[in-house]
Short mmCIF file of C-alpha atoms and ligand atoms in Angstrom, two decimals:
data_model
loop_
_atom_site.label_atom_id
_atom_site.label_comp_id
_atom_site.label_asym_id
_atom_site.label_seq_id
_atom_site.Cartn_x
_atom_site.Cartn_y
_atom_site.Cartn_z
CA MET A 1 43.01 16.30 -6.79
CA PRO A 2 39.60 15.43 -5.37
CA ALA A 3 37.97 12.64 -7.37
CA GLU A 4 35.15 14.88 -8.54
CA THR A 5 37.48 17.24 -10.42
CA THR A 6 39.35 14.47 -12.25
CA HIS A 7 36.31 12.54 -13.56
CA ALA A 8 33.33 13.88 -15.46
CA LYS A 9 30.31 13.40 -13.23
CA ARG A 10 27.59 11.13 -14.56
CA ARG A 11 24.46 13.06 -15.47
CA VAL A 12 21.24 12.22 -13.67
CA HIS A 13 17.88 13.68 -14.69
CA VAL A 14 15.24 13.46 -11.97
CA VAL A 15 11.84 14.31 -13.45
CA GLY A 16 9.31 15.33 -10.77
CA ALA A 17 10.20 17.10 -7.53
CA GLY A 18 7.47 15.61 -5.33
CA PRO A 19 8.54 13.90 -2.10
CA VAL A 20 10.24 10.96 -3.84
CA GLY A 21 12.06 12.96 -6.54
CA LEU A 22 13.35 15.34 -3.86
CA MET A 23 14.46 12.49 -1.60
CA LEU A 24 16.36 10.82 -4.46
CA THR A 25 17.97 14.11 -5.42
CA ALA A 26 19.04 14.77 -1.82
CA LEU A 27 20.54 11.27 -1.54
CA LEU A 28 22.39 11.40 -4.87
CA GLN A 29 23.57 14.96 -4.25
CA ALA A 30 25.24 13.86 -1.03
CA THR A 31 27.43 11.32 -2.90
CA GLY A 32 29.15 14.14 -4.83
CA THR A 33 29.53 11.89 -7.89
CA PHE A 34 26.58 12.95 -10.03
CA SER A 35 25.63 16.05 -11.94
CA ILE A 36 21.92 16.33 -11.18
CA ARG A 37 19.12 18.10 -13.03
CA LEU A 38 15.81 18.23 -11.23
CA TYR A 39 12.71 19.03 -13.32
CA GLU A 40 9.39 20.18 -11.82
CA LYS A 41 6.28 21.62 -13.43
CA ARG A 42 4.61 23.07 -10.31
CA HIS A 43 5.59 26.57 -9.18
CA GLU A 44 4.94 25.99 -5.49
CA TYR A 45 4.18 23.25 -3.00
CA THR A 46 0.53 23.60 -2.02
CA ARG A 47 -0.62 20.10 -0.93
CA THR A 48 -1.55 20.44 2.72
CA ARG A 49 -2.95 16.97 3.43
CA MET A 50 -1.54 15.37 6.53
CA VAL A 51 0.69 12.33 6.15
CA LYS A 52 2.66 10.20 8.55
CA LEU A 53 5.80 8.34 7.60
CA ASP A 54 6.33 4.79 8.81
CA SER A 55 8.86 4.18 11.57
CA TYR A 56 10.55 1.42 9.53
CA LEU A 57 12.18 4.20 7.49
CA VAL A 58 14.54 4.91 10.36
CA ALA A 59 14.70 1.37 11.76
CA ASP A 60 18.15 0.38 12.96
CA SER A 61 17.59 -3.39 13.24
CA VAL A 62 15.74 -6.06 11.26
CA GLU A 63 13.41 -6.54 14.24
CA SER A 64 12.39 -2.89 14.41
CA TYR A 65 12.00 -2.87 10.63
CA CYS A 66 9.42 -5.70 10.83
CA ILE A 67 7.48 -4.25 13.76
CA ASP A 68 4.17 -3.51 11.96
CA HIS A 69 1.64 -6.15 13.01
CA ILE A 70 0.11 -6.53 9.53
CA ASP A 71 3.15 -5.91 7.38
CA GLY A 72 5.94 -7.42 9.50
CA GLU A 73 5.31 -11.04 8.61
CA ASN A 74 4.88 -10.25 4.90
CA ILE A 75 8.28 -8.56 4.89
CA GLU A 76 9.95 -11.56 6.49
CA ALA A 77 8.19 -13.88 4.03
CA VAL A 78 9.28 -11.91 0.95
CA PHE A 79 12.73 -10.52 1.75
CA ASP A 80 15.89 -12.37 2.72
CA ARG A 81 17.52 -11.29 5.94
CA THR A 82 20.62 -10.26 3.96
CA GLU A 83 18.48 -7.93 1.83
CA LEU A 84 16.98 -6.35 4.91
CA GLY A 85 20.50 -6.04 6.34
CA GLU A 86 21.71 -4.21 3.20
CA GLY A 87 18.86 -1.74 3.60
CA LEU A 88 19.92 -1.04 7.18
CA VAL A 89 23.53 -0.45 6.11
CA PHE A 90 22.38 2.08 3.53
CA ARG A 91 20.13 3.86 6.04
CA ARG A 92 23.09 4.26 8.38
CA SER A 93 24.97 6.08 5.61
CA ILE A 94 22.27 8.71 5.08
CA PRO A 95 23.76 12.17 5.75
CA PRO A 96 22.80 13.68 9.13
CA ASP A 97 20.93 16.68 7.63
CA LEU A 98 18.53 14.30 5.91
CA LYS A 99 18.35 11.80 8.75
CA THR A 100 17.20 14.49 11.17
CA HIS A 101 14.22 15.29 8.92
CA LEU A 102 13.35 11.62 8.42
CA ARG A 103 13.32 11.04 12.18
CA SER A 104 10.98 13.95 12.81
CA TRP A 105 8.55 12.88 10.03
CA THR A 106 8.16 9.43 11.54
CA LEU A 107 7.19 10.84 14.96
CA GLY A 108 3.93 12.57 14.08
CA PHE A 109 1.86 13.81 11.18
CA CYS A 110 2.83 16.67 8.91
CA PRO A 111 1.52 18.20 5.69
CA VAL A 112 2.94 16.83 2.42
CA ASN A 113 4.09 20.29 1.42
CA ALA A 114 6.10 20.65 4.65
CA ILE A 115 8.05 17.52 3.67
CA GLU A 116 8.49 18.82 0.12
CA ARG A 117 9.65 22.27 1.26
CA SER A 118 12.11 20.89 3.82
CA LEU A 119 13.72 18.57 1.26
CA SER A 120 13.76 21.28 -1.38
CA ASP A 121 15.43 23.76 1.00
CA LEU A 122 17.95 21.17 2.14
CA ILE A 123 18.99 20.55 -1.50
CA ASP A 124 19.35 24.30 -2.10
CA VAL A 125 21.38 25.13 1.01
CA ARG A 126 23.94 22.37 0.69
CA ALA A 127 27.16 24.13 -0.23
CA SER A 128 28.72 21.50 -2.50
CA ASN A 129 27.44 19.75 -5.63
CA SER A 130 24.60 22.08 -6.44
CA VAL A 131 21.58 20.73 -8.27
CA GLU A 132 20.35 22.37 -11.45
CA ARG A 133 16.63 23.11 -11.03
CA ILE A 134 14.57 23.26 -14.20
CA ALA A 135 11.01 24.61 -14.03
CA ALA A 136 9.28 22.79 -16.88
CA ALA A 137 6.62 20.24 -17.71
CA VAL A 138 8.71 17.54 -19.34
CA THR A 139 7.10 15.50 -22.11
CA ALA A 140 8.12 11.94 -22.99
CA GLU A 141 9.63 13.24 -26.24
CA LYS A 142 11.62 15.92 -24.41
CA ALA A 143 12.81 13.37 -21.87
CA MET A 144 14.14 11.19 -24.68
CA ALA A 145 15.71 14.12 -26.51
CA MET A 146 17.66 15.36 -23.48
CA LEU A 147 19.33 12.00 -22.86
CA LYS A 148 22.94 11.44 -23.81
CA PRO A 149 24.43 7.93 -23.80
CA GLU A 150 25.25 6.79 -20.25
CA ASP A 151 22.85 9.32 -18.69
CA ILE A 152 20.51 8.21 -15.95
CA LEU A 153 16.86 9.27 -16.03
CA ILE A 154 14.60 8.74 -13.03
CA ASP A 155 10.87 9.21 -13.47
CA CYS A 156 9.35 10.47 -10.21
CA THR A 157 6.25 12.01 -11.78
CA GLY A 158 3.74 10.20 -9.57
CA SER A 159 0.76 7.98 -10.29
CA ASN A 160 0.20 9.36 -13.82
CA SER A 161 3.79 8.50 -14.63
CA LEU A 162 5.35 10.21 -17.63
CA LEU A 163 7.43 7.24 -18.78
CA ARG A 164 5.84 4.10 -17.30
CA ASP A 165 4.53 3.02 -20.67
CA HIS A 166 7.65 4.12 -22.54
CA VAL A 167 10.30 2.18 -20.66
CA VAL A 168 9.48 -0.96 -22.66
CA PRO A 169 9.67 -1.30 -26.46
CA PRO A 170 6.24 -1.09 -28.12
CA VAL A 171 4.50 -4.29 -29.09
CA GLY A 172 3.83 -3.98 -32.83
CA GLU A 173 2.77 -0.44 -33.64
CA VAL A 174 1.32 0.27 -30.21
CA VAL A 175 3.25 2.72 -28.01
CA GLY A 176 2.13 3.21 -24.41
CA GLY A 177 -1.55 2.42 -23.92
CA GLY A 178 -1.04 1.04 -20.42
CA ALA A 179 0.87 -2.03 -21.66
CA ASN A 180 3.42 -1.70 -18.86
CA THR A 181 0.85 -1.00 -16.13
CA PHE A 182 -0.90 -3.63 -14.04
CA LYS A 183 -3.86 -2.08 -12.22
CA ILE A 184 -6.64 -3.27 -9.96
CA ARG A 185 -9.42 -0.81 -9.19
CA LEU A 186 -10.35 -1.64 -5.61
CA GLU A 187 -13.24 0.81 -5.30
CA TYR A 188 -14.30 4.45 -5.59
CA ALA A 189 -14.31 6.53 -2.45
CA LEU A 190 -14.93 9.89 -0.88
CA VAL A 191 -12.00 11.01 1.26
CA VAL A 192 -13.32 13.30 4.00
CA THR A 193 -10.88 15.33 6.10
CA PHE A 194 -11.59 17.61 9.03
CA LEU A 195 -10.11 19.13 12.15
CA TYR A 196 -11.82 18.37 15.44
CA SER A 197 -11.42 20.44 18.60
CA GLN A 198 -10.95 17.50 21.00
CA THR A 199 -8.81 14.43 21.26
CA TYR A 200 -10.69 11.68 19.49
CA ILE A 201 -9.39 8.13 19.63
CA CYS A 202 -10.62 5.70 16.99
CA ASP A 203 -10.38 1.93 16.74
CA GLU A 204 -12.35 -0.91 15.11
CA TYR A 205 -15.06 -0.82 17.82
CA CYS A 206 -15.54 2.89 17.28
CA LYS A 207 -15.85 2.34 13.52
CA TYR A 208 -18.49 -0.31 14.10
CA TYR A 209 -20.69 1.37 16.70
CA LYS A 210 -20.62 4.82 15.15
CA ASN A 211 -21.81 3.23 11.87
CA ALA A 212 -24.62 1.21 13.51
CA GLU A 213 -27.40 3.05 11.62
CA ASN A 214 -25.42 3.59 8.43
CA ASN A 215 -26.73 0.84 6.21
CA ARG A 216 -25.78 1.92 2.71
CA TYR A 217 -22.68 4.07 3.30
CA LYS A 218 -20.16 3.45 6.07
CA PHE A 219 -17.89 6.26 7.18
CA ILE A 220 -14.56 4.62 7.98
CA PRO A 221 -11.86 6.75 9.58
CA ALA A 222 -8.31 5.56 9.00
CA VAL A 223 -6.90 5.00 12.48
CA HIS A 224 -3.44 6.13 11.56
CA ARG A 225 -4.80 9.23 9.92
CA THR A 226 -6.29 10.48 13.17
CA TYR A 227 -3.67 12.55 14.87
CA TYR A 228 -3.44 14.92 17.75
CA ASP A 229 -1.82 18.28 17.99
CA GLN A 230 -2.36 18.99 21.65
CA SER A 231 -6.17 18.71 21.78
CA VAL A 232 -6.84 19.13 18.03
CA SER A 233 -7.47 15.93 16.05
CA HIS A 234 -6.99 15.64 12.29
CA VAL A 235 -9.41 13.02 11.01
CA THR A 236 -9.47 11.39 7.58
CA GLY A 237 -12.29 9.00 6.74
CA ILE A 238 -13.39 7.23 3.60
CA VAL A 239 -16.87 6.41 2.29
CA LYS A 240 -17.27 3.86 -0.50
CA ILE A 241 -19.31 5.15 -3.46
CA SER A 242 -20.44 3.65 -6.76
CA ALA A 243 -18.82 4.29 -10.14
CA GLU A 244 -21.93 6.28 -11.19
CA GLU A 245 -21.77 8.48 -8.10
CA PHE A 246 -18.07 9.03 -8.71
CA GLU A 247 -18.78 10.22 -12.27
CA ALA A 248 -21.51 12.59 -11.06
CA MET A 249 -19.29 14.39 -8.51
CA PRO A 250 -16.73 17.16 -9.00
CA PRO A 251 -13.17 16.25 -7.89
CA ARG A 252 -13.32 18.39 -4.72
CA PHE A 253 -16.17 19.88 -2.63
CA ASP A 254 -17.33 20.62 0.92
CA GLY A 255 -19.80 19.03 3.34
CA GLN A 256 -22.72 21.24 2.28
CA TRP A 257 -22.32 20.27 -1.38
CA LEU A 258 -22.49 16.60 -0.38
CA ARG A 259 -25.60 17.21 1.77
CA ASP A 260 -27.32 19.01 -1.13
CA ASN A 261 -26.43 16.47 -3.80
CA PHE A 262 -25.84 13.08 -2.15
CA PRO A 263 -27.86 13.21 1.09
CA GLY A 264 -27.47 9.46 1.78
CA ALA A 265 -23.67 9.58 1.81
CA ALA A 266 -23.75 12.88 3.75
CA GLN A 267 -26.06 11.42 6.41
CA SER A 268 -23.64 8.61 7.19
CA MET A 269 -20.78 11.08 7.53
CA ASP A 270 -22.84 13.50 9.66
CA ARG A 271 -24.17 10.71 11.87
CA PHE A 272 -20.66 9.49 12.53
CA ILE A 273 -19.44 13.00 13.36
CA GLN A 274 -22.49 13.62 15.56
CA LYS A 275 -21.57 10.57 17.63
CA ILE A 276 -18.00 11.76 18.04
CA LYS A 277 -19.35 15.10 19.29
CA HIS A 278 -21.76 13.38 21.63
CA GLU A 279 -18.94 11.34 23.18
CA THR A 280 -16.29 14.01 23.42
CA GLY A 281 -18.19 17.31 23.41
CA GLY A 282 -16.01 18.93 20.72
CA GLU A 283 -16.65 20.81 17.48
CA ILE A 284 -15.51 20.64 13.87
CA LEU A 285 -12.97 23.39 13.25
CA GLY A 286 -13.43 25.00 9.84
CA GLU A 287 -14.89 23.17 6.86
CA LEU A 288 -15.08 19.52 5.91
CA GLU A 289 -12.84 18.94 2.89
CA ILE A 290 -13.94 16.18 0.56
CA ILE A 291 -12.38 14.71 -2.55
CA ARG A 292 -13.56 11.78 -4.61
CA ILE A 293 -10.92 9.36 -5.90
CA PRO A 294 -10.65 5.91 -7.44
CA LEU A 295 -8.71 3.64 -5.08
CA ASP A 296 -6.27 1.87 -7.37
CA LEU A 297 -3.63 -0.72 -6.61
CA TYR A 298 -1.07 -0.79 -9.41
CA ARG A 299 2.49 -1.45 -10.45
CA ALA A 300 4.76 -0.97 -13.42
CA ARG A 301 5.42 -4.41 -14.89
CA ASN A 302 8.92 -3.13 -15.70
CA ALA A 303 10.40 -0.43 -13.46
CA THR A 304 13.51 0.07 -15.62
CA SER A 305 14.47 0.37 -19.29
CA ARG A 306 16.18 -3.03 -19.26
CA LYS A 307 13.95 -4.31 -22.09
CA TRP A 308 15.28 -1.55 -24.36
CA CYS A 309 18.83 -2.60 -23.56
CA GLU A 310 17.98 -6.22 -24.29
CA VAL A 311 16.74 -5.24 -27.76
CA GLY A 312 20.38 -4.47 -28.60
CA LEU A 313 21.26 -2.31 -31.58
CA THR A 314 18.67 0.40 -31.81
CA GLU A 315 18.83 4.17 -31.93
CA HIS A 316 16.18 4.61 -29.28
CA PRO A 317 17.61 6.87 -26.52
CA PHE A 318 16.53 4.44 -23.80
CA ALA A 319 18.73 1.70 -25.27
CA GLY A 320 21.94 3.51 -24.38
CA SER A 321 20.97 5.05 -21.05
CA SER A 322 19.39 3.90 -17.81
CA VAL A 323 15.80 4.79 -16.99
CA PHE A 324 14.18 3.99 -13.65
CA LEU A 325 10.69 4.54 -12.22
CA ALA A 326 10.49 5.52 -8.55
CA GLY A 327 7.74 6.37 -6.05
CA ASP A 328 4.14 6.42 -7.29
CA SER A 329 5.47 6.05 -10.85
CA ALA A 330 6.45 2.48 -10.01
CA ILE A 331 3.93 1.25 -7.40
CA GLY A 332 0.81 2.66 -5.79
CA SER A 333 -1.72 1.57 -3.22
CA PRO A 334 -4.45 3.63 -1.55
CA TYR A 335 -4.15 1.92 1.83
CA PHE A 336 -0.39 1.80 2.02
CA GLN A 337 1.91 4.47 3.37
CA SER A 338 3.07 5.26 -0.15
CA ILE A 339 5.49 8.07 0.68
CA SER A 340 7.39 5.78 3.03
CA LEU A 341 7.47 3.09 0.35
CA GLY A 342 8.66 5.63 -2.23
CA PHE A 343 11.38 6.86 0.14
CA GLU A 344 12.56 3.31 0.73
CA CYS A 345 12.76 2.61 -3.00
CA ALA A 346 14.64 5.90 -3.44
CA MET A 347 17.16 4.83 -0.80
CA PHE A 348 17.65 1.47 -2.49
CA LEU A 349 18.09 3.05 -5.93
CA ALA A 350 20.53 5.68 -4.63
CA GLY A 351 22.53 2.84 -3.02
CA LEU A 352 22.64 0.94 -6.33
CA LEU A 353 23.66 3.97 -8.38
CA ARG A 354 26.45 4.71 -5.95
CA GLN A 355 28.06 1.42 -7.00
CA SER A 356 29.58 2.86 -10.19
CA ASP A 357 31.54 -0.30 -11.08
CA GLN A 358 28.36 -2.36 -11.45
CA PRO A 359 27.31 -3.20 -15.08
CA PRO A 360 23.96 -1.59 -16.03
CA ARG A 361 22.31 -4.98 -16.54
CA GLU A 362 23.15 -5.92 -12.95
CA THR A 363 21.75 -2.59 -11.66
CA PHE A 364 18.54 -3.09 -13.66
CA ASN A 365 18.06 -6.64 -12.41
CA ARG A 366 18.64 -5.74 -8.79
CA TYR A 367 16.23 -2.82 -8.93
CA GLU A 368 13.55 -4.86 -10.73
CA ASN A 369 13.91 -7.62 -8.17
CA TYR A 370 13.63 -5.16 -5.31
CA ILE A 371 10.58 -3.41 -6.76
CA HIS A 372 8.91 -6.74 -7.40
CA LYS A 373 9.37 -7.75 -3.77
CA GLN A 374 8.03 -4.42 -2.56
CA TRP A 375 5.05 -4.96 -4.85
CA LEU A 376 4.34 -8.37 -3.32
CA ARG A 377 4.37 -6.78 0.10
CA VAL A 378 2.07 -3.93 -0.94
CA TYR A 379 -0.26 -6.27 -2.81
CA MET A 380 -0.69 -8.66 0.13
CA ARG A 381 -1.36 -5.90 2.59
CA SER A 382 -3.70 -3.92 0.35
CA LYS A 383 -5.78 -6.97 -0.54
CA MET A 384 -6.06 -7.90 3.11
CA ILE A 385 -7.20 -4.43 4.12
CA LYS A 386 -9.74 -4.36 1.27
CA HIS A 387 -11.05 -7.78 2.28
CA ASN A 388 -11.36 -6.75 5.93
CA LYS A 389 -13.14 -3.60 4.84
CA ASP A 390 -15.60 -5.59 2.72
CA LEU A 391 -16.32 -7.85 5.70
CA PHE A 392 -16.78 -4.87 7.98
CA GLU A 393 -19.34 -3.39 5.62
CA SER A 394 -21.41 -6.62 5.86
CA LEU A 395 -21.12 -7.23 9.59
CA ASP A 396 -24.84 -6.77 10.24
CA ASN A 397 -25.92 -9.03 7.42
CA THR A 398 -24.94 -12.61 8.21
CA PHE A 399 -25.56 -14.01 4.73
CA ALA A 400 -23.79 -11.18 2.93
CA LEU A 401 -20.92 -11.70 5.33
CA LEU A 402 -20.78 -15.45 4.71
CA GLU A 403 -20.73 -14.88 0.96
CA LYS A 404 -17.56 -12.88 1.35
CA LEU A 405 -15.80 -15.50 3.45
CA HIS A 406 -13.85 -18.16 1.65
CA ILE A 407 -12.80 -20.62 4.26
CA TYR A 408 -10.65 -23.49 3.14
C1 FAD H 1 -5.98 11.81 -0.48
C2 FAD H 1 -4.63 11.22 -0.35
C3 FAD H 1 -4.12 10.92 0.91
C4 FAD H 1 -2.84 10.35 1.05
N1 FAD H 1 -2.36 10.09 2.29
C5 FAD H 1 -1.14 9.54 2.43
C6 FAD H 1 -0.59 9.25 3.74
O1 FAD H 1 -1.23 9.48 4.76
N2 FAD H 1 0.64 8.71 3.79
C7 FAD H 1 1.38 8.46 2.69
O2 FAD H 1 2.51 7.96 2.80
N3 FAD H 1 0.91 8.73 1.45
C8 FAD H 1 -0.32 9.26 1.31
N4 FAD H 1 -0.80 9.52 0.05
C9 FAD H 1 0.03 9.17 -1.11
C10 FAD H 1 1.17 10.17 -1.32
O3 FAD H 1 0.67 11.48 -1.42
C11 FAD H 1 1.92 9.77 -2.58
O4 FAD H 1 2.33 8.42 -2.44
C12 FAD H 1 3.18 10.61 -2.77
O5 FAD H 1 2.85 11.97 -2.95
C13 FAD H 1 3.95 10.10 -3.98
O6 FAD H 1 5.12 10.84 -4.12
P1 FAD H 1 5.83 10.93 -5.54
O7 FAD H 1 6.95 11.89 -5.35
O8 FAD H 1 6.10 9.57 -6.06
O9 FAD H 1 4.72 11.54 -6.53
P2 FAD H 1 3.93 12.92 -6.45
O10 FAD H 1 3.74 13.35 -5.05
O11 FAD H 1 2.72 12.74 -7.28
O12 FAD H 1 4.91 13.96 -7.12
C14 FAD H 1 5.13 13.96 -8.51
C15 FAD H 1 5.77 15.29 -8.87
O13 FAD H 1 6.12 15.27 -10.25
C16 FAD H 1 5.70 16.48 -10.85
N5 FAD H 1 5.45 16.17 -12.26
C17 FAD H 1 4.51 15.33 -12.75
N6 FAD H 1 4.59 15.26 -14.09
C18 FAD H 1 5.61 16.07 -14.44
C19 FAD H 1 6.18 16.41 -15.70
N7 FAD H 1 5.71 15.92 -16.84
N8 FAD H 1 7.21 17.29 -15.73
C20 FAD H 1 7.69 17.82 -14.57
N9 FAD H 1 7.18 17.52 -13.35
C21 FAD H 1 6.16 16.66 -13.29
C22 FAD H 1 4.44 16.85 -10.09
O14 FAD H 1 4.15 18.23 -10.22
C23 FAD H 1 4.83 16.46 -8.68
O15 FAD H 1 5.51 17.48 -8.00
C24 FAD H 1 -2.07 10.08 -0.11
C25 FAD H 1 -2.56 10.38 -1.39
C26 FAD H 1 -3.83 10.93 -1.51
C27 FAD H 1 -4.36 11.25 -2.89
#
């Protein structure tokens, strides 16, 4: 008899079918040893923003994994070679249907919803071990009520995580309230996205010279968010704004709204775009799309329910089951390639859960340790990028620049 018909499969609840929840589901589904329920509140995948996945996701050696010139050294400083080696072994075991997608997403840019749809379709067309899809907005109470002892629950609900503040026992009478979240607000920003009809190549010199007359607001395109589809470039730039300006803006608007309401910020953006046009002779295709967001760097202090298990005898559902946070639920950074990070954590977690003979405490500790190391990596990189950005914004003011330098 095949193993799966002689043993009851362990139940896994994946809450949130964004990129990370879908990736975890696809990985666990392929093992054939879990009975998976995937919960999602959205009816369709509509996020069209362009993202690029990092090449380290498909790296086949430690050297190629550490290739990024900013991140590579941090990785080597934080992780042991054996840990990196384990990651490579797991990546080699990823089923071919999934590996083909991963390879293609690391080659160029694609919309988030294309990644979501491809993963979702892949889960649905696989003939064996079907996944039960549940269209519902899960609440923390529902999540607790649906758990049976020994079940696994993985929270993939994104930055406003459903369970981040529930995976640890309350301190005194206080439940939730951000106690399990460590957050640094780096700044507030406008994220401006547009299509441009010519190839436009951006680097640090370009960012500097095209901002020469922008004193108050600098328009800073993210180099790796400029991509080319034949001669069309997708450009994403950010403009730092104040907390008051953030409060006074709607979440989403177009270029004309910005010109009418915040002419100073709009001028810097328009001046930058004008210079691109002057150099390359192209045009903006369609509308500028602008959102305003807080740029937060955060982590869950505990990414598992291990603290509930340590409490011992209690009737709380999390004490007898295993709860994990993955993707933006666990760690988030505005400057980091968060989907790639979430995918990596999903791969690690799927690898751990595959080891069915491992005691839960061991699984918790290994996942916590891994997430903590990923956090160190993200923290170092994000702080460095923020610091460089602050320096860049003061380049024409020697004293302001010196005040931001702490040398020795
Ligand atoms: C403007 C912008 C640009 C970005 N650019 C990039 C980029 O270039 N590269 C990159 O790697 N990342 C980028 N990111 C970050 C990236 O989008 C996120 O890291 C990624 O989407 C996180 O995936 P996730 O699956 O963890 O969470 P999410 O994508 O947030 O998915 C969470 C899912 O859970 C569902 N859900 C939430 N609550 C519940 C509930 N209670 N019940 C049921 N379902 C629920 C949601 O509907 C959603 O489908 C960008 C983010 C922003 C805002």
